[in-house]
Short mmCIF file of C-alpha atoms (C1' of nucleotides) in Angstrom, two decimals:
data_model
loop_
_atom_site.label_atom_id
_atom_site.label_comp_id
_atom_site.label_asym_id
_atom_site.label_seq_id
_atom_site.Cartn_x
_atom_site.Cartn_y
_atom_site.Cartn_z
CA UNK A 275 4.53 6.08 -8.69
CA UNK A 276 2.15 6.65 -5.78
CA UNK A 277 -1.12 5.04 -4.96
CA UNK A 278 -2.86 8.39 -5.61
CA UNK A 279 -1.40 8.62 -9.12
CA UNK A 280 -2.17 4.95 -9.91
CA UNK A 281 -5.72 5.41 -8.82
CA UNK A 282 -6.08 8.66 -10.77
CA UNK A 283 -5.02 7.13 -14.10
CA UNK A 284 -7.08 4.05 -13.42
CA UNK A 285 -10.11 6.14 -12.83
CA UNK A 286 -9.59 7.98 -16.10
CA UNK A 287 -9.12 4.72 -17.94
CA UNK A 288 -12.31 3.26 -16.47
CA UNK A 289 -14.31 6.39 -17.17
CA UNK A 290 -13.00 6.75 -20.75
CA UNK A 291 -12.77 3.24 -21.95
CA UNK A 292 -15.40 1.50 -19.88
CA UNK A 293 -18.09 4.03 -19.16
CA UNK A 294 -17.54 6.21 -22.17
CA UNK A 295 -18.12 9.35 -20.12
CA UNK A 296 -16.42 12.62 -20.77
CA UNK A 297 -13.59 12.65 -18.41
CA UNK A 298 -13.25 15.99 -16.69
CA UNK A 299 -11.63 16.47 -13.31
CA UNK A 300 -15.04 16.54 -11.61
CA UNK A 301 -15.94 13.05 -12.72
CA UNK A 302 -12.65 11.60 -11.42
CA UNK A 303 -12.99 13.55 -8.21
CA UNK A 304 -16.44 12.04 -7.58
CA UNK A 305 -15.13 8.50 -8.27
CA UNK A 306 -12.13 8.92 -5.99
CA UNK A 307 -13.95 10.79 -3.32
CA UNK A 308 -11.65 13.81 -3.47
CA UNK A 309 -12.42 17.49 -4.11
CA UNK A 310 -12.58 18.96 -7.62
CA UNK A 311 -9.68 21.21 -6.80
CA UNK A 312 -7.56 18.18 -5.86
CA UNK A 313 -8.40 16.54 -9.12
CA UNK A 314 -7.43 19.59 -11.11
CA UNK A 315 -4.18 19.84 -9.17
CA UNK A 316 -3.41 16.15 -9.84
CA UNK A 317 -4.35 16.47 -13.55
CA UNK A 318 -1.85 19.28 -13.96
CA UNK A 319 0.84 17.33 -12.15
CA UNK A 320 0.32 14.24 -14.29
CA UNK A 321 0.33 16.32 -17.42
CA UNK A 322 3.85 17.45 -16.41
CA UNK A 323 4.78 13.81 -16.06
CA UNK A 324 3.44 13.08 -19.54
CA UNK A 325 0.83 10.71 -18.20
CA UNK A 326 -2.06 12.64 -19.62
CA UNK A 327 -3.00 15.67 -21.68
CA UNK A 328 -4.51 18.54 -19.79
CA UNK A 329 -5.93 21.79 -21.15
CA UNK A 330 -8.06 24.04 -19.07
CA UNK A 331 -11.76 23.13 -19.04
CA UNK A 332 -11.12 20.30 -21.45
CA UNK A 333 -11.58 16.51 -20.98
CA UNK A 334 -8.52 14.63 -19.70
CA UNK A 335 -6.83 12.27 -22.08
CA UNK A 336 -4.31 9.61 -21.00
CA UNK A 337 -1.09 9.50 -23.08
CA UNK A 338 0.40 6.17 -24.10
CA UNK A 339 2.43 6.10 -20.87
CA UNK A 340 -0.67 6.89 -18.83
CA UNK A 341 -2.68 4.19 -20.51
CA UNK A 342 0.07 1.72 -19.94
CA UNK A 343 0.22 2.55 -16.26
CA UNK A 344 -3.60 2.24 -15.91
CA UNK A 345 -3.58 -1.12 -17.68
CA UNK A 346 -0.77 -2.34 -15.47
CA UNK A 347 -2.92 -1.55 -12.37
CA UNK A 348 -6.04 -2.95 -13.99
CA UNK A 349 -4.16 -6.15 -14.78
CA UNK A 350 -3.11 -6.59 -11.15
CA UNK A 351 -6.53 -5.71 -9.88
CA UNK A 352 -8.19 -8.31 -12.18
CA UNK A 353 -5.60 -11.01 -11.49
CA UNK A 354 -6.10 -10.58 -7.77
CA UNK A 355 -9.85 -10.90 -8.20
CA UNK A 356 -9.49 -14.05 -10.32
CA UNK A 357 -6.95 -15.46 -7.81
CA UNK A 358 -8.98 -14.70 -4.60
CA UNK A 359 -12.22 -15.94 -6.25
CA UNK A 360 -10.64 -19.22 -7.15
CA UNK A 361 -8.80 -19.96 -3.95
CA UNK A 362 -11.07 -18.60 -1.29
CA UNK A 363 -14.75 -18.49 -0.60
CA UNK A 364 -15.23 -14.85 -1.40
CA UNK A 365 -18.01 -12.85 -3.05
CA UNK A 366 -17.53 -10.57 -6.08
CA UNK A 367 -17.77 -7.59 -3.73
CA UNK A 368 -15.19 -8.93 -1.34
CA UNK A 369 -12.61 -9.83 -4.04
CA UNK A 370 -13.07 -6.30 -5.49
CA UNK A 371 -12.49 -4.71 -2.10
CA UNK A 372 -9.30 -6.62 -1.45
CA UNK A 373 -7.99 -6.19 -5.01
CA UNK A 374 -8.47 -2.46 -4.73
CA UNK A 375 -5.81 -2.42 -2.02
CA UNK A 376 -3.42 -5.18 -3.14
CA UNK A 377 -3.19 -3.94 -6.80
CA UNK A 378 -0.86 -1.06 -5.72
CA UNK A 379 1.57 -3.20 -3.83
CA UNK A 380 1.99 -6.04 -6.30
CA UNK A 381 5.24 -6.27 -8.32
CA UNK A 382 5.16 -7.21 -11.98
CA UNK A 383 7.01 -10.29 -10.94
CA UNK A 384 4.28 -11.42 -8.50
CA UNK A 385 1.52 -10.52 -10.94
CA UNK A 386 3.11 -12.87 -13.49
CA UNK A 387 3.34 -15.60 -10.88
CA UNK A 388 -0.37 -15.25 -10.09
CA UNK A 389 -1.24 -15.19 -13.78
CA UNK A 390 0.78 -18.34 -14.50
CA UNK A 391 -0.73 -20.18 -11.52
CA UNK A 392 -4.18 -19.46 -12.91
CA UNK A 393 -3.18 -20.53 -16.41
CA UNK A 394 -2.95 -16.91 -17.73
CA UNK A 395 -6.76 -16.34 -17.67
CA UNK A 396 -8.25 -13.88 -20.17
CA UNK A 397 -11.13 -12.80 -17.93
CA UNK A 398 -11.77 -12.07 -14.26
CA UNK A 399 -14.80 -13.27 -12.37
CA UNK A 400 -16.86 -10.20 -13.41
CA UNK A 401 -16.08 -11.03 -17.04
CA UNK A 402 -13.67 -8.15 -17.44
CA UNK A 403 -10.66 -8.82 -19.64
CA UNK A 404 -7.26 -9.13 -18.04
CA UNK A 405 -4.57 -7.17 -19.84
CA UNK A 406 -1.38 -9.18 -20.54
CA UNK A 407 2.07 -8.36 -19.23
CA UNK A 408 2.54 -5.69 -21.83
CA UNK A 409 -0.75 -4.02 -21.07
CA UNK A 410 -2.56 -5.32 -24.03
CA UNK A 411 -6.10 -6.66 -24.20
CA UNK A 412 -6.07 -9.08 -27.01
CA UNK A 413 -9.50 -10.59 -26.51
CA UNK A 414 -12.14 -9.10 -28.76
CA UNK A 415 -15.33 -8.08 -26.94
CA UNK A 416 -18.55 -8.25 -28.92
CA UNK A 417 -20.77 -8.14 -25.90
CA UNK A 418 -23.53 -5.59 -25.57
CA UNK A 419 -25.32 -4.20 -22.62
CA UNK A 420 -28.65 -5.67 -21.60
CA UNK A 421 -30.28 -2.29 -22.47
CA UNK A 422 -29.28 -2.95 -26.10
CA UNK A 423 -30.25 -6.55 -26.15
CA UNK A 424 -33.04 -7.83 -28.52
CA UNK A 425 -36.40 -8.98 -27.27
CA UNK A 426 -36.89 -12.69 -27.58
CA UNK A 427 -33.22 -13.60 -27.86
CA UNK A 428 -31.12 -15.79 -25.61
CA UNK A 429 -27.86 -14.52 -24.17
CA UNK A 430 -24.90 -15.47 -21.99
CA UNK A 431 -23.85 -12.98 -19.24
CA UNK A 432 -20.34 -11.81 -20.12
CA UNK A 433 -19.66 -8.91 -17.73
CA UNK A 434 -20.96 -7.42 -14.51
CA UNK A 435 -19.39 -3.96 -14.62
CA UNK A 436 -19.78 -2.61 -11.16
CA UNK A 437 -18.11 -2.38 -7.81
CA UNK A 438 -21.25 -1.92 -5.81
CA UNK A 439 -21.99 -4.38 -3.03
CA UNK A 440 -25.81 -4.05 -3.38
CA UNK A 441 -25.64 -4.78 -7.08
CA UNK A 442 -23.56 -7.92 -6.48
CA UNK A 443 -25.85 -9.01 -3.72
CA UNK A 444 -28.77 -8.67 -6.13
CA UNK A 445 -26.90 -10.66 -8.75
CA UNK A 446 -26.02 -13.43 -6.33
CA UNK A 447 -29.64 -13.71 -5.20
CA UNK A 448 -30.94 -13.99 -8.71
CA UNK A 449 -28.34 -16.18 -10.34
CA UNK A 450 -26.94 -13.34 -12.47
CA UNK A 451 -23.42 -14.63 -12.81
CA UNK A 452 -20.74 -14.54 -15.46
CA UNK A 453 -21.40 -17.34 -17.89
CA UNK A 454 -25.02 -17.92 -17.00
CA UNK A 455 -27.76 -18.04 -19.66
CA UNK A 456 -30.73 -15.70 -19.79
CA UNK A 457 -33.55 -14.78 -22.17
CA UNK A 458 -34.65 -11.25 -22.82
CA UNK A 459 -38.43 -11.57 -22.77
CA UNK A 460 -39.38 -7.92 -23.09
CA UNK A 461 -37.77 -4.50 -23.67
CA UNK A 462 -39.75 -1.61 -22.34
CA UNK A 463 -37.86 0.98 -24.35
CA UNK A 464 -39.94 3.96 -23.19
CA UNK A 465 -39.33 3.26 -19.53
CA UNK A 466 -35.82 1.86 -20.14
CA UNK A 467 -36.65 -1.38 -18.38
CA UNK A 468 -35.77 -4.91 -19.46
CA UNK A 469 -37.51 -8.13 -18.50
CA UNK A 470 -35.40 -11.23 -18.50
CA UNK A 471 -35.91 -14.89 -17.60
CA UNK A 472 -33.26 -16.86 -15.79
CA UNK A 473 -33.83 -20.35 -14.43
CA UNK A 474 -37.58 -20.04 -14.83
CA UNK A 475 -37.56 -16.82 -12.88
CA UNK A 476 -38.60 -13.61 -14.44
CA UNK A 477 -36.89 -10.36 -13.41
CA UNK A 478 -37.53 -6.72 -14.33
CA UNK A 479 -34.39 -4.69 -14.48
CA UNK A 480 -34.16 -0.88 -14.60
CA UNK A 481 -31.67 1.19 -16.57
CA UNK A 482 -29.11 1.31 -13.78
CA UNK A 483 -28.67 -2.39 -13.98
CA UNK A 484 -29.18 -3.03 -17.78
CA UNK A 485 -26.39 -0.58 -18.52
CA UNK A 486 -23.80 -2.51 -16.50
CA UNK A 487 -24.86 -6.05 -17.32
CA UNK A 488 -23.14 -7.13 -20.59
CA UNK A 489 -24.12 -10.22 -22.55
CA UNK A 490 -23.13 -12.20 -25.66
CA UNK A 491 -25.59 -13.88 -28.00
CA UNK A 492 -26.07 -17.51 -26.95
CA UNK B 257 -2.89 3.66 10.56
CA UNK B 258 -0.29 4.48 7.93
CA UNK B 259 2.35 2.31 6.35
CA UNK B 260 4.99 4.45 8.07
CA UNK B 261 3.45 3.85 11.50
CA UNK B 262 3.04 0.05 10.83
CA UNK B 263 6.70 -0.19 9.80
CA UNK B 264 7.75 1.84 12.83
CA UNK B 265 6.11 -0.33 15.41
CA UNK B 266 7.17 -3.49 13.51
CA UNK B 267 10.74 -2.35 13.54
CA UNK B 268 10.61 -1.72 17.24
CA UNK B 269 9.06 -5.12 17.83
CA UNK B 270 11.66 -6.95 15.79
CA UNK B 271 14.49 -5.02 17.42
CA UNK B 272 13.17 -5.55 20.92
CA UNK B 273 11.80 -9.08 20.86
CA UNK B 274 13.89 -10.66 18.19
CA UNK B 275 17.30 -8.94 18.12
CA UNK B 276 17.26 -7.96 21.85
CA UNK B 277 18.87 -4.69 21.05
CA UNK B 278 18.37 -1.56 22.87
CA UNK B 279 15.71 0.25 20.82
CA UNK B 280 16.54 3.94 20.44
CA UNK B 281 15.39 6.12 17.58
CA UNK B 282 18.79 5.66 15.81
CA UNK B 283 18.38 1.93 15.57
CA UNK B 284 15.03 2.16 14.08
CA UNK B 285 16.08 4.94 11.72
CA UNK B 286 18.85 2.71 10.39
CA UNK B 287 16.45 -0.22 9.94
CA UNK B 288 13.90 1.87 8.08
CA UNK B 289 16.42 3.91 6.12
CA UNK B 290 15.23 7.27 7.48
CA UNK B 291 17.05 10.00 9.36
CA UNK B 292 17.42 10.00 13.21
CA UNK B 293 15.43 13.20 13.33
CA UNK B 294 12.49 11.53 11.49
CA UNK B 295 12.63 8.64 13.88
CA UNK B 296 12.54 10.92 16.91
CA UNK B 297 9.62 12.79 15.46
CA UNK B 298 7.71 9.60 14.79
CA UNK B 299 8.43 8.28 18.29
CA UNK B 300 6.95 11.44 19.74
CA UNK B 301 3.90 11.14 17.56
CA UNK B 302 3.32 7.47 18.35
CA UNK B 303 3.70 8.20 22.10
CA UNK B 304 0.82 10.64 21.72
CA UNK B 305 -1.19 7.94 20.13
CA UNK B 306 -0.32 5.54 23.03
CA UNK B 307 1.47 3.05 20.81
CA UNK B 308 4.76 3.45 22.70
CA UNK B 309 6.41 5.05 25.62
CA UNK B 310 8.86 7.80 24.81
CA UNK B 311 11.18 9.63 27.16
CA UNK B 312 13.99 11.78 25.88
CA UNK B 313 17.20 9.78 25.38
CA UNK B 314 15.62 6.63 26.58
CA UNK B 315 14.90 3.37 24.80
CA UNK B 316 11.45 3.13 23.07
CA UNK B 317 8.97 0.77 24.50
CA UNK B 318 5.82 -0.44 22.76
CA UNK B 319 2.67 -0.23 24.76
CA UNK B 320 0.10 -3.07 24.67
CA UNK B 321 -1.66 -1.40 21.73
CA UNK B 322 1.62 -0.86 20.01
CA UNK B 323 2.61 -4.46 20.42
CA UNK B 324 -0.70 -5.56 19.18
CA UNK B 325 -0.36 -3.47 16.02
CA UNK B 326 3.12 -4.82 15.47
CA UNK B 327 2.01 -8.44 15.84
CA UNK B 328 -0.86 -7.83 13.48
CA UNK B 329 1.55 -6.66 10.81
CA UNK B 330 3.96 -9.44 11.60
CA UNK B 331 1.10 -11.97 11.29
CA UNK B 332 0.22 -10.72 7.80
CA UNK B 333 3.87 -10.68 6.73
CA UNK B 334 4.47 -14.25 7.87
CA UNK B 335 1.18 -15.49 6.44
CA UNK B 336 2.00 -13.98 3.01
CA UNK B 337 5.47 -15.55 3.22
CA UNK B 338 3.99 -19.01 3.93
CA UNK B 339 1.35 -18.57 1.26
CA UNK B 340 3.63 -17.44 -1.53
CA UNK B 341 6.19 -20.06 -0.66
CA UNK B 342 3.66 -22.79 -0.83
CA UNK B 343 1.88 -21.73 -3.97
CA UNK B 344 4.58 -20.27 -6.17
CA UNK B 345 8.14 -21.16 -6.95
CA UNK B 346 9.70 -18.25 -5.00
CA UNK B 347 12.85 -17.97 -2.89
CA UNK B 348 12.98 -16.95 0.75
CA UNK B 349 14.22 -13.60 -0.27
CA UNK B 350 11.48 -13.12 -2.87
CA UNK B 351 8.67 -14.02 -0.52
CA UNK B 352 10.10 -11.62 2.07
CA UNK B 353 10.21 -8.78 -0.48
CA UNK B 354 6.66 -9.27 -1.57
CA UNK B 355 5.36 -9.79 1.92
CA UNK B 356 6.97 -6.50 3.01
CA UNK B 357 4.61 -4.64 0.64
CA UNK B 358 1.45 -6.74 0.90
CA UNK B 359 1.44 -6.85 4.74
CA UNK B 360 0.14 -3.26 4.88
CA UNK B 361 -2.74 -3.76 2.43
CA UNK B 362 -4.15 -6.86 3.87
CA UNK B 363 -7.43 -6.80 5.77
CA UNK B 364 -7.82 -9.06 8.84
CA UNK B 365 -10.54 -10.81 6.84
CA UNK B 366 -8.16 -11.71 4.04
CA UNK B 367 -5.40 -12.69 6.53
CA UNK B 368 -7.83 -15.17 8.12
CA UNK B 369 -8.63 -16.60 4.70
CA UNK B 370 -5.05 -17.08 3.90
CA UNK B 371 -4.44 -18.69 7.32
CA UNK B 372 -7.37 -21.04 6.94
CA UNK B 373 -6.31 -21.98 3.43
CA UNK B 374 -2.87 -23.01 4.79
CA UNK B 375 -4.41 -24.96 7.72
CA UNK B 376 -3.55 -22.19 10.30
CA UNK B 377 0.22 -22.80 10.25
CA UNK B 378 2.25 -21.96 13.27
CA UNK B 379 5.46 -21.09 11.37
CA UNK B 380 6.56 -19.39 8.21
CA UNK B 381 9.17 -20.72 5.84
CA UNK B 382 11.96 -19.09 7.88
CA UNK B 383 10.81 -20.84 10.98
CA UNK B 384 9.42 -17.68 12.45
CA UNK B 385 6.20 -18.10 14.47
CA UNK B 386 2.97 -16.73 13.04
CA UNK B 387 0.86 -14.85 15.60
CA UNK B 388 -2.81 -15.86 15.74
CA UNK B 389 -5.74 -13.60 14.99
CA UNK B 390 -5.49 -12.05 18.46
CA UNK B 391 -1.86 -11.25 18.15
CA UNK B 392 -0.68 -14.14 20.35
CA UNK B 393 2.26 -16.39 19.74
CA UNK B 394 1.39 -19.58 21.49
CA UNK B 395 4.19 -21.81 20.33
CA UNK B 396 7.00 -22.11 22.77
CA UNK B 397 10.40 -21.64 21.29
CA UNK B 398 13.27 -23.50 22.81
CA UNK B 399 15.58 -23.04 19.90
CA UNK B 400 19.05 -21.58 20.38
CA UNK B 401 21.39 -19.76 18.00
CA UNK B 402 24.13 -21.80 16.39
CA UNK B 403 26.64 -19.66 18.25
CA UNK B 404 25.37 -21.25 21.49
CA UNK B 405 25.12 -24.78 20.17
CA UNK B 406 27.18 -27.57 21.64
CA UNK B 407 30.12 -29.14 19.83
CA UNK B 408 29.42 -32.73 18.69
CA UNK B 409 25.58 -32.48 18.96
CA UNK B 410 22.93 -32.91 16.21
CA UNK B 411 20.41 -30.20 15.59
CA UNK B 412 17.47 -29.32 13.32
CA UNK B 413 17.42 -25.86 11.74
CA UNK B 414 14.46 -24.01 13.23
CA UNK B 415 14.81 -20.37 12.18
CA UNK B 416 16.69 -18.29 9.60
CA UNK B 417 16.29 -14.79 11.00
CA UNK B 418 17.34 -12.45 8.22
CA UNK B 419 15.95 -10.54 5.38
CA UNK B 420 19.26 -10.38 3.43
CA UNK B 421 19.34 -11.84 -0.08
CA UNK B 422 23.00 -12.84 0.10
CA UNK B 423 22.39 -14.82 3.33
CA UNK B 424 19.49 -16.67 1.78
CA UNK B 425 21.47 -17.39 -1.35
CA UNK B 426 24.17 -18.83 0.80
CA UNK B 427 21.61 -20.97 2.72
CA UNK B 428 20.06 -22.24 -0.44
CA UNK B 429 23.40 -23.12 -1.91
CA UNK B 430 24.42 -25.09 1.16
CA UNK B 431 21.17 -26.78 2.08
CA UNK B 432 20.60 -24.64 5.16
CA UNK B 433 16.85 -24.77 5.29
CA UNK B 434 14.18 -24.83 7.90
CA UNK B 435 13.77 -28.41 9.08
CA UNK B 436 17.05 -29.71 7.82
CA UNK B 437 19.47 -31.68 10.07
CA UNK B 438 23.04 -30.52 10.87
CA UNK B 439 25.85 -31.51 13.22
CA UNK B 440 27.95 -28.99 15.02
CA UNK B 441 31.47 -30.46 14.59
CA UNK B 442 33.47 -27.65 16.12
CA UNK B 443 33.06 -24.43 18.10
CA UNK B 444 35.96 -21.97 17.77
CA UNK B 445 34.85 -19.81 20.64
CA UNK B 446 37.78 -17.46 20.55
CA UNK B 447 37.17 -16.56 16.90
CA UNK B 448 33.47 -16.91 17.22
CA UNK B 449 33.26 -19.36 14.31
CA UNK B 450 31.25 -22.57 14.18
CA UNK B 451 31.94 -25.57 11.97
CA UNK B 452 28.91 -27.67 10.94
CA UNK B 453 28.32 -30.69 8.82
CA UNK B 454 25.24 -30.91 6.56
CA UNK B 455 24.75 -33.63 3.96
CA UNK B 456 28.44 -34.70 4.20
CA UNK B 457 29.49 -31.11 3.56
CA UNK B 458 31.49 -29.25 6.11
CA UNK B 459 30.96 -25.53 6.41
CA UNK B 460 32.63 -22.93 8.59
CA UNK B 461 30.31 -20.17 9.69
CA UNK B 462 31.23 -16.79 11.19
CA UNK B 463 29.44 -14.91 13.94
CA UNK B 464 27.20 -12.93 11.58
CA UNK B 465 25.62 -16.18 10.43
CA UNK B 466 25.71 -18.24 13.60
CA UNK B 467 23.73 -15.54 15.40
CA UNK B 468 20.80 -15.58 12.98
CA UNK B 469 20.65 -19.39 12.44
CA UNK B 470 18.57 -20.93 15.18
CA UNK B 471 18.35 -24.70 15.88
CA UNK B 472 16.63 -27.27 18.12
CA UNK B 473 18.26 -30.33 19.48
CA UNK B 474 17.64 -33.27 17.20
"C1'" DA C 269 37.33 13.55 35.82
"C1'" DA C 270 37.89 15.79 31.53
"C1'" DT C 271 37.83 15.41 26.82
"C1'" DT C 272 36.23 13.41 22.69
"C1'" DA C 273 33.03 10.91 20.05
"C1'" DA C 274 28.50 9.53 19.01
"C1'" DA C 275 23.66 9.74 19.36
"C1'" DT C 276 19.60 12.34 20.14
"C1'" DT C 277 16.86 16.22 19.80
"C1'" DT C 278 15.34 20.62 18.08
"C1'" DA C 279 14.52 23.74 14.46
"C1'" DA C 280 13.56 24.98 9.92
"C1'" DG C 281 12.26 23.50 5.48
"C1'" DT C 282 10.37 20.23 1.57
"C1'" DA C 283 7.06 17.21 -1.33
"C1'" DT C 284 2.80 14.92 -1.60
"C1'" DA C 285 -1.86 14.84 -1.48
"C1'" DC C 286 -5.23 16.58 0.09
"C1'" DT C 287 -8.91 20.63 2.11
"C1'" DT C 288 -12.14 24.95 1.76
"C1'" DA C 289 -13.43 29.31 -0.21
"C1'" DA C 290 -13.42 32.52 -3.73
"C1'" DA C 291 -12.90 33.62 -8.66
"C1'" DT C 292 -13.68 32.34 -13.24
"C1'" DA C 293 -15.34 29.86 -17.12
"C1'" DT C 294 -18.70 26.93 -19.24
"C1'" DT C 295 -23.26 24.95 -19.79
"C1'" DT C 296 -27.93 24.86 -19.38
"C1'" DT C 297 -32.21 26.95 -19.04
"C1'" DT C 298 -35.47 30.29 -19.85
"C1'" DA D 252 -29.04 36.13 -25.96
"C1'" DA D 253 -29.12 36.85 -21.18
"C1'" DA D 254 -29.60 34.85 -16.68
"C1'" DA D 255 -28.94 31.15 -13.71
"C1'" DA D 256 -26.84 27.01 -12.58
"C1'" DT D 257 -22.96 24.14 -12.71
"C1'" DA D 258 -18.02 22.98 -13.14
"C1'" DT D 259 -13.49 24.23 -13.10
"C1'" DT D 260 -9.71 26.65 -11.57
"C1'" DT D 261 -6.95 29.44 -8.50
"C1'" DA D 262 -5.41 30.65 -4.02
"C1'" DA D 263 -4.41 29.70 0.63
"C1'" DG D 264 -3.89 26.43 3.99
"C1'" DT D 265 -3.33 21.58 6.39
"C1'" DA D 266 -1.33 16.84 7.80
"C1'" DT D 267 1.93 13.39 6.95
"C1'" DA D 268 6.46 11.94 6.57
"C1'" DC D 269 10.26 12.99 5.55
"C1'" DT D 270 15.06 16.12 4.91
"C1'" DT D 271 19.52 18.76 6.57
"C1'" DA D 272 21.92 21.51 9.94
"C1'" DA D 273 22.71 23.03 14.47
"C1'" DA D 274 22.24 22.36 19.35
"C1'" DT D 275 22.16 19.43 23.14
"C1'" DT D 276 22.73 15.28 25.77
"C1'" DT D 277 24.72 10.92 26.63
"C1'" DA D 278 28.39 7.56 26.25
"C1'" DA D 279 33.11 6.24 25.49
"C1'" DT D 280 37.92 7.15 25.82
"C1'" DT D 281 41.95 8.68 27.68
#
DNA sequence: AATTAAATTTAAGTATACTTAAATATTTTT
DNA sequence: AAAAATATTTAAGTATACTTAAATTTAATT
């Protein structure tokens, strides 16, 4: 299957499973930087290959085969991120950028070698779970977004769900890192802002950030 | 530049520099598994991009820009081979197969990381020189093919120039490995066969093999 | 040197993955 | 509920990288 197809099913997977958006061609088009028309065309094509269900004007839904393909690509992406992060001195943004390319040219054979070398890790450096060889995510995720965290409680950062350089730069600058401890000192629910404390520093985060930073209770 | 273009200039480079063949579209077509017509089309296209010189019915010649592109791809290929060989338990054939895909999706940035991690090696596991960041091969190569080796002399294997699984299987089985010592016990020049001794074993090699096994005097 | 064989080139056509522009349907707003 | 805004789809067209078949040129053989 082509890079275009792999990226298409991956985008649907991420949109559906991760972002819980409603997955119409337009959303995918925006994510992939292609026209809506191209996304509709591709959706029809993939429906004919039984990778997704397509009905005019309705949301796209991956079939079992489509989900499996998406998870296979996601697995390779996250394994590369974990591998590059461990071996080289690369930032979260850099590992994402490289993984985005390598994921499509990685055989299952090589992916398994990388996984074994790393001791079959369950999470990548963003805290995202790494599917196993069969495309299964066995780790249960009880983490919640910072926007839903409770005032006064302590948490451990479990996921940084983004691919934006500026966000990662901000995180690096402020010690927002997978595994680090924070305290939610105030929830400004009306303004959708969250105040947290990390290493004696107090930071006020807006909705854009609290929606993509996930945490577990400490 | 596309994968097709990168593979095209790489094929010319290997044919020209390594195999010393006369590089007409047909040779390249055979290497790449495409039709002669496709190779002619591509040659014209790359000429318009100043990557090579094309004149009807004449041999193709890479320009400086074309050579640089080829060496950049070759660098990434050989770095991946060295890297995968060192880190994972993979055969010469397997590292070649994976490098063939990864080479096109590897940024210069990542190539430099891999190179630095390995201590900027000068050779890959086949004994092929790894071009530096500027596309230069600075190591002088005085090695000769086994077909030109002298009877009675001792040699060290310096290059195994192939991408054929069967050849590598044969090499692995018989201890023919980069860096290993051999003795040329007999040259059957009429039949273009060479007899060598390696680890007390005596092997008779035909022309196909003696042309792609390179050695240095011990 | 003429004939034959082989390689190269041209021409016409295909699949993939896009594009823009126009038509149509859906959603949102009033 | 109608109008306006937004999204989706259809239609037509493009670039890339191929294909096969026929024409042409070069190289090899006799």
